[in-house]
C-alpha cells in the first residue's frame, strides 16, 4: 500500500486540494496501470485543472497495454488539448507538469519542465532524473513530438518519492525535505513543506 499525500500553497496557506495536483488510485478497469500522480506548475486555475483531468482520463483509457506509452501519450494529449483550448483573454500558459505511475516495482515519470522529482532512499535524497543517484533510469527512444521527457526508475522497498513544483527547491534545502519525509506521514509532510515555503515568503507551491 502506498502512503500518499498532497498539498498546495495558495493565498498564504497550505491546502489539501488544488487544480494543479491529483492523486488517482488504480482503476478497476486498468489495475495493471497502477495509481497515477500528477503535479503541475504555472498556468491559470482552469489550465491546471484541464491538464490534470486530461492526463488522468487519457492514461486510464489508453488503447496501449504499455505503461510508458500510455503515460507519454496522456501527457502529449493534455499539452495539445491545452494549446487548442487557449483562451485569447488569458495569458498564454507556461505550464510544467510531472506524471508518475508505479507499476511492478518501477517508477515511470513523464515530465514537462519545469517541475521536480526527488527520491529518498536509505536516508539520502536525490533529484531525478540523475545519473549520479542510486536508481537506474532509461530515457525511452521515442519520437515524442513535444517537450515531454520520459524516464523509468527501479524502486526498492522503503523508497519515498516527492513530486513538486520548483518553488519547493527554491525555498527549502534538500536536508529540510529529507527531514520532513523521514519523520512524517505523507500528508503531513506535504502540508508542512508548503507551510514552510509560506513562512519564507513563498507564494505558490505544489507537492
mmCIF file with all atom_site columns, C-alpha atoms in Angstrom:
data_model
loop_
_atom_site.group_PDB
_atom_site.id
_atom_site.type_symbol
_atom_site.label_atom_id
_atom_site.label_alt_id
_atom_site.label_comp_id
_atom_site.label_asym_id
_atom_site.label_entity_id
_atom_site.label_seq_id
_atom_site.pdbx_PDB_ins_code
_atom_site.Cartn_x
_atom_site.Cartn_y
_atom_site.Cartn_z
_atom_site.occupancy
_atom_site.B_iso_or_equiv
_atom_site.pdbx_formal_charge
_atom_site.auth_seq_id
_atom_site.auth_comp_id
_atom_site.auth_asym_id
_atom_site.auth_atom_id
_atom_site.pdbx_PDB_model_num
ATOM 1   C CA . UNK A 1 1   ? 0.000   0.000  0.000   1.00 0.00 ? 1   UNK A CA 1
ATOM 2   C CA . UNK A 1 2   ? 1.299   3.459  -0.948  1.00 0.00 ? 2   UNK A CA 1
ATOM 3   C CA . UNK A 1 3   ? 1.193   6.249  1.635   1.00 0.00 ? 3   UNK A CA 1
ATOM 4   C CA . UNK A 1 4   ? 0.442   9.334  -0.464  1.00 0.00 ? 4   UNK A CA 1
ATOM 5   C CA . UNK A 1 5   ? -0.312  12.951 0.352   1.00 0.00 ? 5   UNK A CA 1
ATOM 6   C CA . UNK A 1 6   ? -0.733  16.239 -1.446  1.00 0.00 ? 6   UNK A CA 1
ATOM 7   C CA . UNK A 1 7   ? -0.722  19.939 -0.622  1.00 0.00 ? 7   UNK A CA 1
ATOM 8   C CA . UNK A 1 8   ? -0.789  23.256 -2.435  1.00 0.00 ? 8   UNK A CA 1
ATOM 9   C CA . UNK A 1 9   ? 0.194   26.732 -1.269  1.00 0.00 ? 9   UNK A CA 1
ATOM 10  C CA . UNK A 1 10  ? -2.193  29.497 -2.260  1.00 0.00 ? 10  UNK A CA 1
ATOM 11  C CA . UNK A 1 11  ? -3.113  32.796 -0.537  1.00 0.00 ? 11  UNK A CA 1
ATOM 12  C CA . UNK A 1 12  ? -0.540  32.233 2.183   1.00 0.00 ? 12  UNK A CA 1
ATOM 13  C CA . UNK A 1 13  ? -1.854  28.923 3.491   1.00 0.00 ? 13  UNK A CA 1
ATOM 14  C CA . UNK A 1 14  ? -1.447  25.239 2.566   1.00 0.00 ? 14  UNK A CA 1
ATOM 15  C CA . UNK A 1 15  ? -4.478  23.476 1.104   1.00 0.00 ? 15  UNK A CA 1
ATOM 16  C CA . UNK A 1 16  ? -5.010  19.774 0.625   1.00 0.00 ? 16  UNK A CA 1
ATOM 17  C CA . UNK A 1 17  ? -6.932  20.168 -2.636  1.00 0.00 ? 17  UNK A CA 1
ATOM 18  C CA . UNK A 1 18  ? -5.795  22.008 -5.747  1.00 0.00 ? 18  UNK A CA 1
ATOM 19  C CA . UNK A 1 19  ? -6.488  22.046 -9.505  1.00 0.00 ? 19  UNK A CA 1
ATOM 20  C CA . UNK A 1 20  ? -2.727  21.647 -10.044 1.00 0.00 ? 20  UNK A CA 1
ATOM 21  C CA . UNK A 1 21  ? -2.315  18.314 -8.223  1.00 0.00 ? 21  UNK A CA 1
ATOM 22  C CA . UNK A 1 22  ? -4.127  14.987 -8.229  1.00 0.00 ? 22  UNK A CA 1
ATOM 23  C CA . UNK A 1 23  ? -3.644  11.508 -6.837  1.00 0.00 ? 23  UNK A CA 1
ATOM 24  C CA . UNK A 1 24  ? -5.672  8.791  -8.565  1.00 0.00 ? 24  UNK A CA 1
ATOM 25  C CA . UNK A 1 25  ? -5.850  5.245  -7.232  1.00 0.00 ? 25  UNK A CA 1
ATOM 26  C CA . UNK A 1 26  ? -5.518  2.294  -9.573  1.00 0.00 ? 26  UNK A CA 1
ATOM 27  C CA . UNK A 1 27  ? -8.524  1.900  -11.843 1.00 0.00 ? 27  UNK A CA 1
ATOM 28  C CA . UNK A 1 28  ? -10.671 -1.225 -11.539 1.00 0.00 ? 28  UNK A CA 1
ATOM 29  C CA . UNK A 1 29  ? -10.679 -1.322 -15.346 1.00 0.00 ? 29  UNK A CA 1
ATOM 30  C CA . UNK A 1 30  ? -6.891  -0.943 -15.672 1.00 0.00 ? 30  UNK A CA 1
ATOM 31  C CA . UNK A 1 31  ? -5.308  -2.297 -12.466 1.00 0.00 ? 31  UNK A CA 1
ATOM 32  C CA . UNK A 1 32  ? -2.126  -3.095 -14.387 1.00 0.00 ? 32  UNK A CA 1
ATOM 33  C CA . UNK A 1 33  ? -1.525  0.666  -14.797 1.00 0.00 ? 33  UNK A CA 1
ATOM 34  C CA . UNK A 1 34  ? -1.244  1.262  -11.034 1.00 0.00 ? 34  UNK A CA 1
ATOM 35  C CA . UNK A 1 35  ? -2.040  4.632  -9.489  1.00 0.00 ? 35  UNK A CA 1
ATOM 36  C CA . UNK A 1 36  ? -1.312  7.964  -11.171 1.00 0.00 ? 36  UNK A CA 1
ATOM 37  C CA . UNK A 1 37  ? 0.246   11.013 -9.526  1.00 0.00 ? 37  UNK A CA 1
ATOM 38  C CA . UNK A 1 38  ? 0.134   14.371 -11.342 1.00 0.00 ? 38  UNK A CA 1
ATOM 39  C CA . UNK A 1 39  ? 1.692   17.673 -10.298 1.00 0.00 ? 39  UNK A CA 1
ATOM 40  C CA . UNK A 1 40  ? 1.518   20.858 -12.379 1.00 0.00 ? 40  UNK A CA 1
ATOM 41  C CA . UNK A 1 41  ? 3.253   24.207 -12.106 1.00 0.00 ? 41  UNK A CA 1
ATOM 42  C CA . UNK A 1 42  ? 2.185   27.523 -13.600 1.00 0.00 ? 42  UNK A CA 1
ATOM 43  C CA . UNK A 1 43  ? -0.763  28.493 -15.761 1.00 0.00 ? 43  UNK A CA 1
ATOM 44  C CA . UNK A 1 44  ? -4.189  29.505 -14.526 1.00 0.00 ? 44  UNK A CA 1
ATOM 45  C CA . UNK A 1 45  ? -6.536  27.514 -12.324 1.00 0.00 ? 45  UNK A CA 1
ATOM 46  C CA . UNK A 1 46  ? -8.562  26.494 -15.393 1.00 0.00 ? 46  UNK A CA 1
ATOM 47  C CA . UNK A 1 47  ? -5.463  25.448 -17.298 1.00 0.00 ? 47  UNK A CA 1
ATOM 48  C CA . UNK A 1 48  ? -4.119  23.400 -14.406 1.00 0.00 ? 48  UNK A CA 1
ATOM 49  C CA . UNK A 1 49  ? -7.428  21.625 -13.847 1.00 0.00 ? 49  UNK A CA 1
ATOM 50  C CA . UNK A 1 50  ? -7.837  20.914 -17.557 1.00 0.00 ? 50  UNK A CA 1
ATOM 51  C CA . UNK A 1 51  ? -4.335  19.491 -17.888 1.00 0.00 ? 51  UNK A CA 1
ATOM 52  C CA . UNK A 1 52  ? -4.624  17.243 -14.819 1.00 0.00 ? 52  UNK A CA 1
ATOM 53  C CA . UNK A 1 53  ? -8.049  15.968 -15.872 1.00 0.00 ? 53  UNK A CA 1
ATOM 54  C CA . UNK A 1 54  ? -6.935  15.192 -19.425 1.00 0.00 ? 54  UNK A CA 1
ATOM 55  C CA . UNK A 1 55  ? -3.778  13.363 -18.347 1.00 0.00 ? 55  UNK A CA 1
ATOM 56  C CA . UNK A 1 56  ? -5.731  11.209 -15.908 1.00 0.00 ? 56  UNK A CA 1
ATOM 57  C CA . UNK A 1 57  ? -8.559  10.289 -18.262 1.00 0.00 ? 57  UNK A CA 1
ATOM 58  C CA . UNK A 1 58  ? -6.285  9.605  -21.241 1.00 0.00 ? 58  UNK A CA 1
ATOM 59  C CA . UNK A 1 59  ? -3.879  7.468  -19.197 1.00 0.00 ? 59  UNK A CA 1
ATOM 60  C CA . UNK A 1 60  ? -6.510  5.096  -17.856 1.00 0.00 ? 60  UNK A CA 1
ATOM 61  C CA . UNK A 1 61  ? -8.411  4.932  -21.162 1.00 0.00 ? 61  UNK A CA 1
ATOM 62  C CA . UNK A 1 62  ? -5.333  4.307  -23.312 1.00 0.00 ? 62  UNK A CA 1
ATOM 63  C CA . UNK A 1 63  ? -5.545  1.677  -26.058 1.00 0.00 ? 63  UNK A CA 1
ATOM 64  C CA . UNK A 1 64  ? -1.977  0.666  -25.269 1.00 0.00 ? 64  UNK A CA 1
ATOM 65  C CA . UNK A 1 65  ? -1.064  -2.091 -22.819 1.00 0.00 ? 65  UNK A CA 1
ATOM 66  C CA . UNK A 1 66  ? 2.319   -0.452 -22.215 1.00 0.00 ? 66  UNK A CA 1
ATOM 67  C CA . UNK A 1 67  ? 2.566   1.883  -19.209 1.00 0.00 ? 67  UNK A CA 1
ATOM 68  C CA . UNK A 1 68  ? 5.288   4.062  -20.729 1.00 0.00 ? 68  UNK A CA 1
ATOM 69  C CA . UNK A 1 69  ? 3.400   4.569  -23.989 1.00 0.00 ? 69  UNK A CA 1
ATOM 70  C CA . UNK A 1 70  ? 0.140   5.323  -22.185 1.00 0.00 ? 70  UNK A CA 1
ATOM 71  C CA . UNK A 1 71  ? 1.801   7.844  -19.870 1.00 0.00 ? 71  UNK A CA 1
ATOM 72  C CA . UNK A 1 72  ? 3.632   9.605  -22.670 1.00 0.00 ? 72  UNK A CA 1
ATOM 73  C CA . UNK A 1 73  ? 0.520   9.783  -24.864 1.00 0.00 ? 73  UNK A CA 1
ATOM 74  C CA . UNK A 1 74  ? -1.565  11.137 -21.995 1.00 0.00 ? 74  UNK A CA 1
ATOM 75  C CA . UNK A 1 75  ? 0.908   13.965 -21.384 1.00 0.00 ? 75  UNK A CA 1
ATOM 76  C CA . UNK A 1 76  ? 1.134   14.791 -25.080 1.00 0.00 ? 76  UNK A CA 1
ATOM 77  C CA . UNK A 1 77  ? -2.657  14.801 -25.451 1.00 0.00 ? 77  UNK A CA 1
ATOM 78  C CA . UNK A 1 78  ? -3.067  17.059 -22.412 1.00 0.00 ? 78  UNK A CA 1
ATOM 79  C CA . UNK A 1 79  ? -0.490  19.507 -23.736 1.00 0.00 ? 79  UNK A CA 1
ATOM 80  C CA . UNK A 1 80  ? -2.088  19.523 -27.186 1.00 0.00 ? 80  UNK A CA 1
ATOM 81  C CA . UNK A 1 81  ? -5.610  19.952 -25.759 1.00 0.00 ? 81  UNK A CA 1
ATOM 82  C CA . UNK A 1 82  ? -4.466  22.863 -23.626 1.00 0.00 ? 82  UNK A CA 1
ATOM 83  C CA . UNK A 1 83  ? -2.975  24.616 -26.647 1.00 0.00 ? 83  UNK A CA 1
ATOM 84  C CA . UNK A 1 84  ? -6.154  24.144 -28.687 1.00 0.00 ? 84  UNK A CA 1
ATOM 85  C CA . UNK A 1 85  ? -8.379  25.419 -25.889 1.00 0.00 ? 85  UNK A CA 1
ATOM 86  C CA . UNK A 1 86  ? -6.235  28.502 -25.250 1.00 0.00 ? 86  UNK A CA 1
ATOM 87  C CA . UNK A 1 87  ? -8.454  31.436 -24.260 1.00 0.00 ? 87  UNK A CA 1
ATOM 88  C CA . UNK A 1 88  ? -7.384  34.626 -26.088 1.00 0.00 ? 88  UNK A CA 1
ATOM 89  C CA . UNK A 1 89  ? -8.254  36.575 -22.934 1.00 0.00 ? 89  UNK A CA 1
ATOM 90  C CA . UNK A 1 90  ? -5.843  34.529 -20.802 1.00 0.00 ? 90  UNK A CA 1
ATOM 91  C CA . UNK A 1 91  ? -2.093  34.886 -20.565 1.00 0.00 ? 91  UNK A CA 1
ATOM 92  C CA . UNK A 1 92  ? -0.555  32.061 -22.652 1.00 0.00 ? 92  UNK A CA 1
ATOM 93  C CA . UNK A 1 93  ? 0.172   29.073 -20.451 1.00 0.00 ? 93  UNK A CA 1
ATOM 94  C CA . UNK A 1 94  ? 3.663   28.303 -19.271 1.00 0.00 ? 94  UNK A CA 1
ATOM 95  C CA . UNK A 1 95  ? 2.830   25.004 -17.646 1.00 0.00 ? 95  UNK A CA 1
ATOM 96  C CA . UNK A 1 96  ? 5.222   22.446 -16.252 1.00 0.00 ? 96  UNK A CA 1
ATOM 97  C CA . UNK A 1 97  ? 3.983   19.034 -15.189 1.00 0.00 ? 97  UNK A CA 1
ATOM 98  C CA . UNK A 1 98  ? 5.090   15.669 -13.884 1.00 0.00 ? 98  UNK A CA 1
ATOM 99  C CA . UNK A 1 99  ? 3.031   12.495 -14.119 1.00 0.00 ? 99  UNK A CA 1
ATOM 100 C CA . UNK A 1 100 ? 4.207   9.379  -12.343 1.00 0.00 ? 100 UNK A CA 1
ATOM 101 C CA . UNK A 1 101 ? 2.976   5.796  -12.174 1.00 0.00 ? 101 UNK A CA 1
ATOM 102 C CA . UNK A 1 102 ? 4.315   2.951  -10.041 1.00 0.00 ? 102 UNK A CA 1
ATOM 103 C CA . UNK A 1 103 ? 3.958   -0.458 -11.679 1.00 0.00 ? 103 UNK A CA 1
ATOM 104 C CA . UNK A 1 104 ? 5.681   -3.761 -10.828 1.00 0.00 ? 104 UNK A CA 1
ATOM 105 C CA . UNK A 1 105 ? 8.483   -2.141 -8.879  1.00 0.00 ? 105 UNK A CA 1
ATOM 106 C CA . UNK A 1 106 ? 9.217   0.574  -11.431 1.00 0.00 ? 106 UNK A CA 1
ATOM 107 C CA . UNK A 1 107 ? 8.537   4.289  -11.340 1.00 0.00 ? 107 UNK A CA 1
ATOM 108 C CA . UNK A 1 108 ? 7.542   5.775  -14.696 1.00 0.00 ? 108 UNK A CA 1
ATOM 109 C CA . UNK A 1 109 ? 7.960   9.540  -14.977 1.00 0.00 ? 109 UNK A CA 1
ATOM 110 C CA . UNK A 1 110 ? 6.680   11.748 -17.804 1.00 0.00 ? 110 UNK A CA 1
ATOM 111 C CA . UNK A 1 111 ? 7.826   15.327 -17.367 1.00 0.00 ? 111 UNK A CA 1
ATOM 112 C CA . UNK A 1 112 ? 7.371   18.734 -18.948 1.00 0.00 ? 112 UNK A CA 1
ATOM 113 C CA . UNK A 1 113 ? 9.844   21.189 -17.411 1.00 0.00 ? 113 UNK A CA 1
ATOM 114 C CA . UNK A 1 114 ? 9.810   22.927 -15.032 1.00 0.00 ? 114 UNK A CA 1
ATOM 115 C CA . UNK A 1 115 ? 8.820   20.532 -12.263 1.00 0.00 ? 115 UNK A CA 1
ATOM 116 C CA . UNK A 1 116 ? 10.922  18.484 -9.864  1.00 0.00 ? 116 UNK A CA 1
ATOM 117 C CA . UNK A 1 117 ? 11.042  14.842 -8.750  1.00 0.00 ? 117 UNK A CA 1
ATOM 118 C CA . UNK A 1 118 ? 13.033  13.578 -5.766  1.00 0.00 ? 118 UNK A CA 1
ATOM 119 C CA . UNK A 1 119 ? 13.615  10.101 -4.377  1.00 0.00 ? 119 UNK A CA 1
ATOM 120 C CA . UNK A 1 120 ? 14.604  9.423  -0.772  1.00 0.00 ? 120 UNK A CA 1
ATOM 121 C CA . UNK A 1 121 ? 16.451  6.123  -0.376  1.00 0.00 ? 121 UNK A CA 1
ATOM 122 C CA . UNK A 1 122 ? 18.422  4.878  2.623   1.00 0.00 ? 122 UNK A CA 1
ATOM 123 C CA . UNK A 1 123 ? 18.397  8.333  4.184   1.00 0.00 ? 123 UNK A CA 1
ATOM 124 C CA . UNK A 1 124 ? 19.734  10.119 1.090   1.00 0.00 ? 124 UNK A CA 1
ATOM 125 C CA . UNK A 1 125 ? 17.648  12.331 -1.197  1.00 0.00 ? 125 UNK A CA 1
ATOM 126 C CA . UNK A 1 126 ? 18.347  12.643 -4.917  1.00 0.00 ? 126 UNK A CA 1
ATOM 127 C CA . UNK A 1 127 ? 16.777  14.665 -7.691  1.00 0.00 ? 127 UNK A CA 1
ATOM 128 C CA . UNK A 1 128 ? 15.510  12.585 -10.622 1.00 0.00 ? 128 UNK A CA 1
ATOM 129 C CA . UNK A 1 129 ? 16.443  12.005 -13.328 1.00 0.00 ? 129 UNK A CA 1
ATOM 130 C CA . UNK A 1 130 ? 20.004  11.896 -12.030 1.00 0.00 ? 130 UNK A CA 1
ATOM 131 C CA . UNK A 1 131 ? 22.740  9.594  -13.350 1.00 0.00 ? 131 UNK A CA 1
ATOM 132 C CA . UNK A 1 132 ? 24.615  10.005 -10.062 1.00 0.00 ? 132 UNK A CA 1
ATOM 133 C CA . UNK A 1 133 ? 21.684  8.796  -7.982  1.00 0.00 ? 133 UNK A CA 1
ATOM 134 C CA . UNK A 1 134 ? 21.130  5.294  -6.635  1.00 0.00 ? 134 UNK A CA 1
ATOM 135 C CA . UNK A 1 135 ? 18.323  4.475  -9.055  1.00 0.00 ? 135 UNK A CA 1
ATOM 136 C CA . UNK A 1 136 ? 18.598  3.412  -12.655 1.00 0.00 ? 136 UNK A CA 1
ATOM 137 C CA . UNK A 1 137 ? 16.526  5.021  -15.345 1.00 0.00 ? 137 UNK A CA 1
ATOM 138 C CA . UNK A 1 138 ? 16.252  4.777  -19.095 1.00 0.00 ? 138 UNK A CA 1
ATOM 139 C CA . UNK A 1 139 ? 15.143  7.533  -21.431 1.00 0.00 ? 139 UNK A CA 1
ATOM 140 C CA . UNK A 1 140 ? 12.833  5.845  -23.907 1.00 0.00 ? 140 UNK A CA 1
ATOM 141 C CA . UNK A 1 141 ? 13.790  6.123  -27.553 1.00 0.00 ? 141 UNK A CA 1
ATOM 142 C CA . UNK A 1 142 ? 10.512  7.592  -28.776 1.00 0.00 ? 142 UNK A CA 1
ATOM 143 C CA . UNK A 1 143 ? 9.758   10.481 -31.076 1.00 0.00 ? 143 UNK A CA 1
ATOM 144 C CA . UNK A 1 144 ? 7.577   12.418 -28.662 1.00 0.00 ? 144 UNK A CA 1
ATOM 145 C CA . UNK A 1 145 ? 6.962   15.333 -30.986 1.00 0.00 ? 145 UNK A CA 1
ATOM 146 C CA . UNK A 1 146 ? 6.623   17.595 -27.940 1.00 0.00 ? 146 UNK A CA 1
ATOM 147 C CA . UNK A 1 147 ? 8.789   18.554 -25.000 1.00 0.00 ? 147 UNK A CA 1
ATOM 148 C CA . UNK A 1 148 ? 7.829   15.558 -22.874 1.00 0.00 ? 148 UNK A CA 1
ATOM 149 C CA . UNK A 1 149 ? 10.659  13.573 -21.267 1.00 0.00 ? 149 UNK A CA 1
ATOM 150 C CA . UNK A 1 150 ? 10.019  10.005 -20.185 1.00 0.00 ? 150 UNK A CA 1
ATOM 151 C CA . UNK A 1 151 ? 12.098  8.085  -17.649 1.00 0.00 ? 151 UNK A CA 1
ATOM 152 C CA . UNK A 1 152 ? 11.917  4.816  -15.761 1.00 0.00 ? 152 UNK A CA 1
ATOM 153 C CA . UNK A 1 153 ? 13.496  4.148  -12.366 1.00 0.00 ? 153 UNK A CA 1
ATOM 154 C CA . UNK A 1 154 ? 13.739  0.869  -10.457 1.00 0.00 ? 154 UNK A CA 1
ATOM 155 C CA . UNK A 1 155 ? 12.318  1.186  -6.935  1.00 0.00 ? 155 UNK A CA 1
ATOM 156 C CA . UNK A 1 156 ? 13.280  -0.513 -3.710  1.00 0.00 ? 156 UNK A CA 1
ATOM 157 C CA . UNK A 1 157 ? 11.282  -1.193 -0.560  1.00 0.00 ? 157 UNK A CA 1
ATOM 158 C CA . UNK A 1 158 ? 11.196  1.923  1.624   1.00 0.00 ? 158 UNK A CA 1
ATOM 159 C CA . UNK A 1 159 ? 11.757  4.420  -1.207  1.00 0.00 ? 159 UNK A CA 1
ATOM 160 C CA . UNK A 1 160 ? 9.973   7.748  -0.752  1.00 0.00 ? 160 UNK A CA 1
ATOM 161 C CA . UNK A 1 161 ? 9.057   9.878  -3.779  1.00 0.00 ? 161 UNK A CA 1
ATOM 162 C CA . UNK A 1 162 ? 8.443   13.613 -3.898  1.00 0.00 ? 162 UNK A CA 1
ATOM 163 C CA . UNK A 1 163 ? 6.824   15.345 -6.882  1.00 0.00 ? 163 UNK A CA 1
ATOM 164 C CA . UNK A 1 164 ? 6.831   19.118 -6.567  1.00 0.00 ? 164 UNK A CA 1
ATOM 165 C CA . UNK A 1 165 ? 6.856   22.448 -8.329  1.00 0.00 ? 165 UNK A CA 1
ATOM 166 C CA . UNK A 1 166 ? 10.260  24.130 -8.480  1.00 0.00 ? 166 UNK A CA 1
ATOM 167 C CA . UNK A 1 167 ? 9.065   26.624 -5.839  1.00 0.00 ? 167 UNK A CA 1
ATOM 168 C CA . UNK A 1 168 ? 9.887   23.979 -3.240  1.00 0.00 ? 168 UNK A CA 1
ATOM 169 C CA . UNK A 1 169 ? 13.501  23.706 -4.355  1.00 0.00 ? 169 UNK A CA 1
ATOM 170 C CA . UNK A 1 170 ? 13.888  27.490 -4.238  1.00 0.00 ? 170 UNK A CA 1
ATOM 171 C CA . UNK A 1 171 ? 12.705  27.783 -0.623  1.00 0.00 ? 171 UNK A CA 1
ATOM 172 C CA . UNK A 1 172 ? 13.755  24.505 1.071   1.00 0.00 ? 172 UNK A CA 1
ATOM 173 C CA . UNK A 1 173 ? 17.071  22.730 1.212   1.00 0.00 ? 173 UNK A CA 1
ATOM 174 C CA . UNK A 1 174 ? 17.323  19.047 0.370   1.00 0.00 ? 174 UNK A CA 1
ATOM 175 C CA . UNK A 1 175 ? 18.239  18.439 4.017   1.00 0.00 ? 175 UNK A CA 1
ATOM 176 C CA . UNK A 1 176 ? 14.954  20.019 5.115   1.00 0.00 ? 176 UNK A CA 1
ATOM 177 C CA . UNK A 1 177 ? 12.973  17.983 2.598   1.00 0.00 ? 177 UNK A CA 1
ATOM 178 C CA . UNK A 1 178 ? 14.731  14.824 3.774   1.00 0.00 ? 178 UNK A CA 1
ATOM 179 C CA . UNK A 1 179 ? 13.894  15.519 7.419   1.00 0.00 ? 179 UNK A CA 1
ATOM 180 C CA . UNK A 1 180 ? 10.209  16.034 6.698   1.00 0.00 ? 180 UNK A CA 1
ATOM 181 C CA . UNK A 1 181 ? 9.932   12.963 4.511   1.00 0.00 ? 181 UNK A CA 1
ATOM 182 C CA . UNK A 1 182 ? 11.645  10.745 7.068   1.00 0.00 ? 182 UNK A CA 1
ATOM 183 C CA . UNK A 1 183 ? 9.756   11.929 10.143  1.00 0.00 ? 183 UNK A CA 1
ATOM 184 C CA . UNK A 1 184 ? 6.192   12.439 8.905   1.00 0.00 ? 184 UNK A CA 1
ATOM 185 C CA . UNK A 1 185 ? 3.447   10.541 7.125   1.00 0.00 ? 185 UNK A CA 1
ATOM 186 C CA . UNK A 1 186 ? 2.969   11.649 3.517   1.00 0.00 ? 186 UNK A CA 1
ATOM 187 C CA . UNK A 1 187 ? 0.055   14.046 4.015   1.00 0.00 ? 187 UNK A CA 1
ATOM 188 C CA . UNK A 1 188 ? 1.689   15.735 6.995   1.00 0.00 ? 188 UNK A CA 1
ATOM 189 C CA . UNK A 1 189 ? 4.990   16.089 5.117   1.00 0.00 ? 189 UNK A CA 1
ATOM 190 C CA . UNK A 1 190 ? 3.285   17.666 2.082   1.00 0.00 ? 190 UNK A CA 1
ATOM 191 C CA . UNK A 1 191 ? 1.374   20.122 4.285   1.00 0.00 ? 191 UNK A CA 1
ATOM 192 C CA . UNK A 1 192 ? 4.415   21.107 6.338   1.00 0.00 ? 192 UNK A CA 1
ATOM 193 C CA . UNK A 1 193 ? 6.594   21.661 3.271   1.00 0.00 ? 193 UNK A CA 1
ATOM 194 C CA . UNK A 1 194 ? 4.060   24.103 1.844   1.00 0.00 ? 194 UNK A CA 1
ATOM 195 C CA . UNK A 1 195 ? 3.689   25.776 5.251   1.00 0.00 ? 195 UNK A CA 1
ATOM 196 C CA . UNK A 1 196 ? 7.456   26.325 5.489   1.00 0.00 ? 196 UNK A CA 1
ATOM 197 C CA . UNK A 1 197 ? 7.531   27.773 1.968   1.00 0.00 ? 197 UNK A CA 1
ATOM 198 C CA . UNK A 1 198 ? 4.814   30.217 3.085   1.00 0.00 ? 198 UNK A CA 1
ATOM 199 C CA . UNK A 1 199 ? 6.777   31.179 6.217   1.00 0.00 ? 199 UNK A CA 1
ATOM 200 C CA . UNK A 1 200 ? 9.706   32.103 3.997   1.00 0.00 ? 200 UNK A CA 1
ATOM 201 C CA . UNK A 1 201 ? 7.623   34.339 1.787   1.00 0.00 ? 201 UNK A CA 1
ATOM 202 C CA . UNK A 1 202 ? 6.795   31.912 -0.971  1.00 0.00 ? 202 UNK A CA 1
ATOM 203 C CA . UNK A 1 203 ? 3.512   32.450 -2.793  1.00 0.00 ? 203 UNK A CA 1
ATOM 204 C CA . UNK A 1 204 ? 2.932   29.144 -4.571  1.00 0.00 ? 204 UNK A CA 1
ATOM 205 C CA . UNK A 1 205 ? 3.981   25.558 -4.151  1.00 0.00 ? 205 UNK A CA 1
ATOM 206 C CA . UNK A 1 206 ? 2.629   22.191 -5.244  1.00 0.00 ? 206 UNK A CA 1
ATOM 207 C CA . UNK A 1 207 ? 3.619   18.935 -3.525  1.00 0.00 ? 207 UNK A CA 1
#
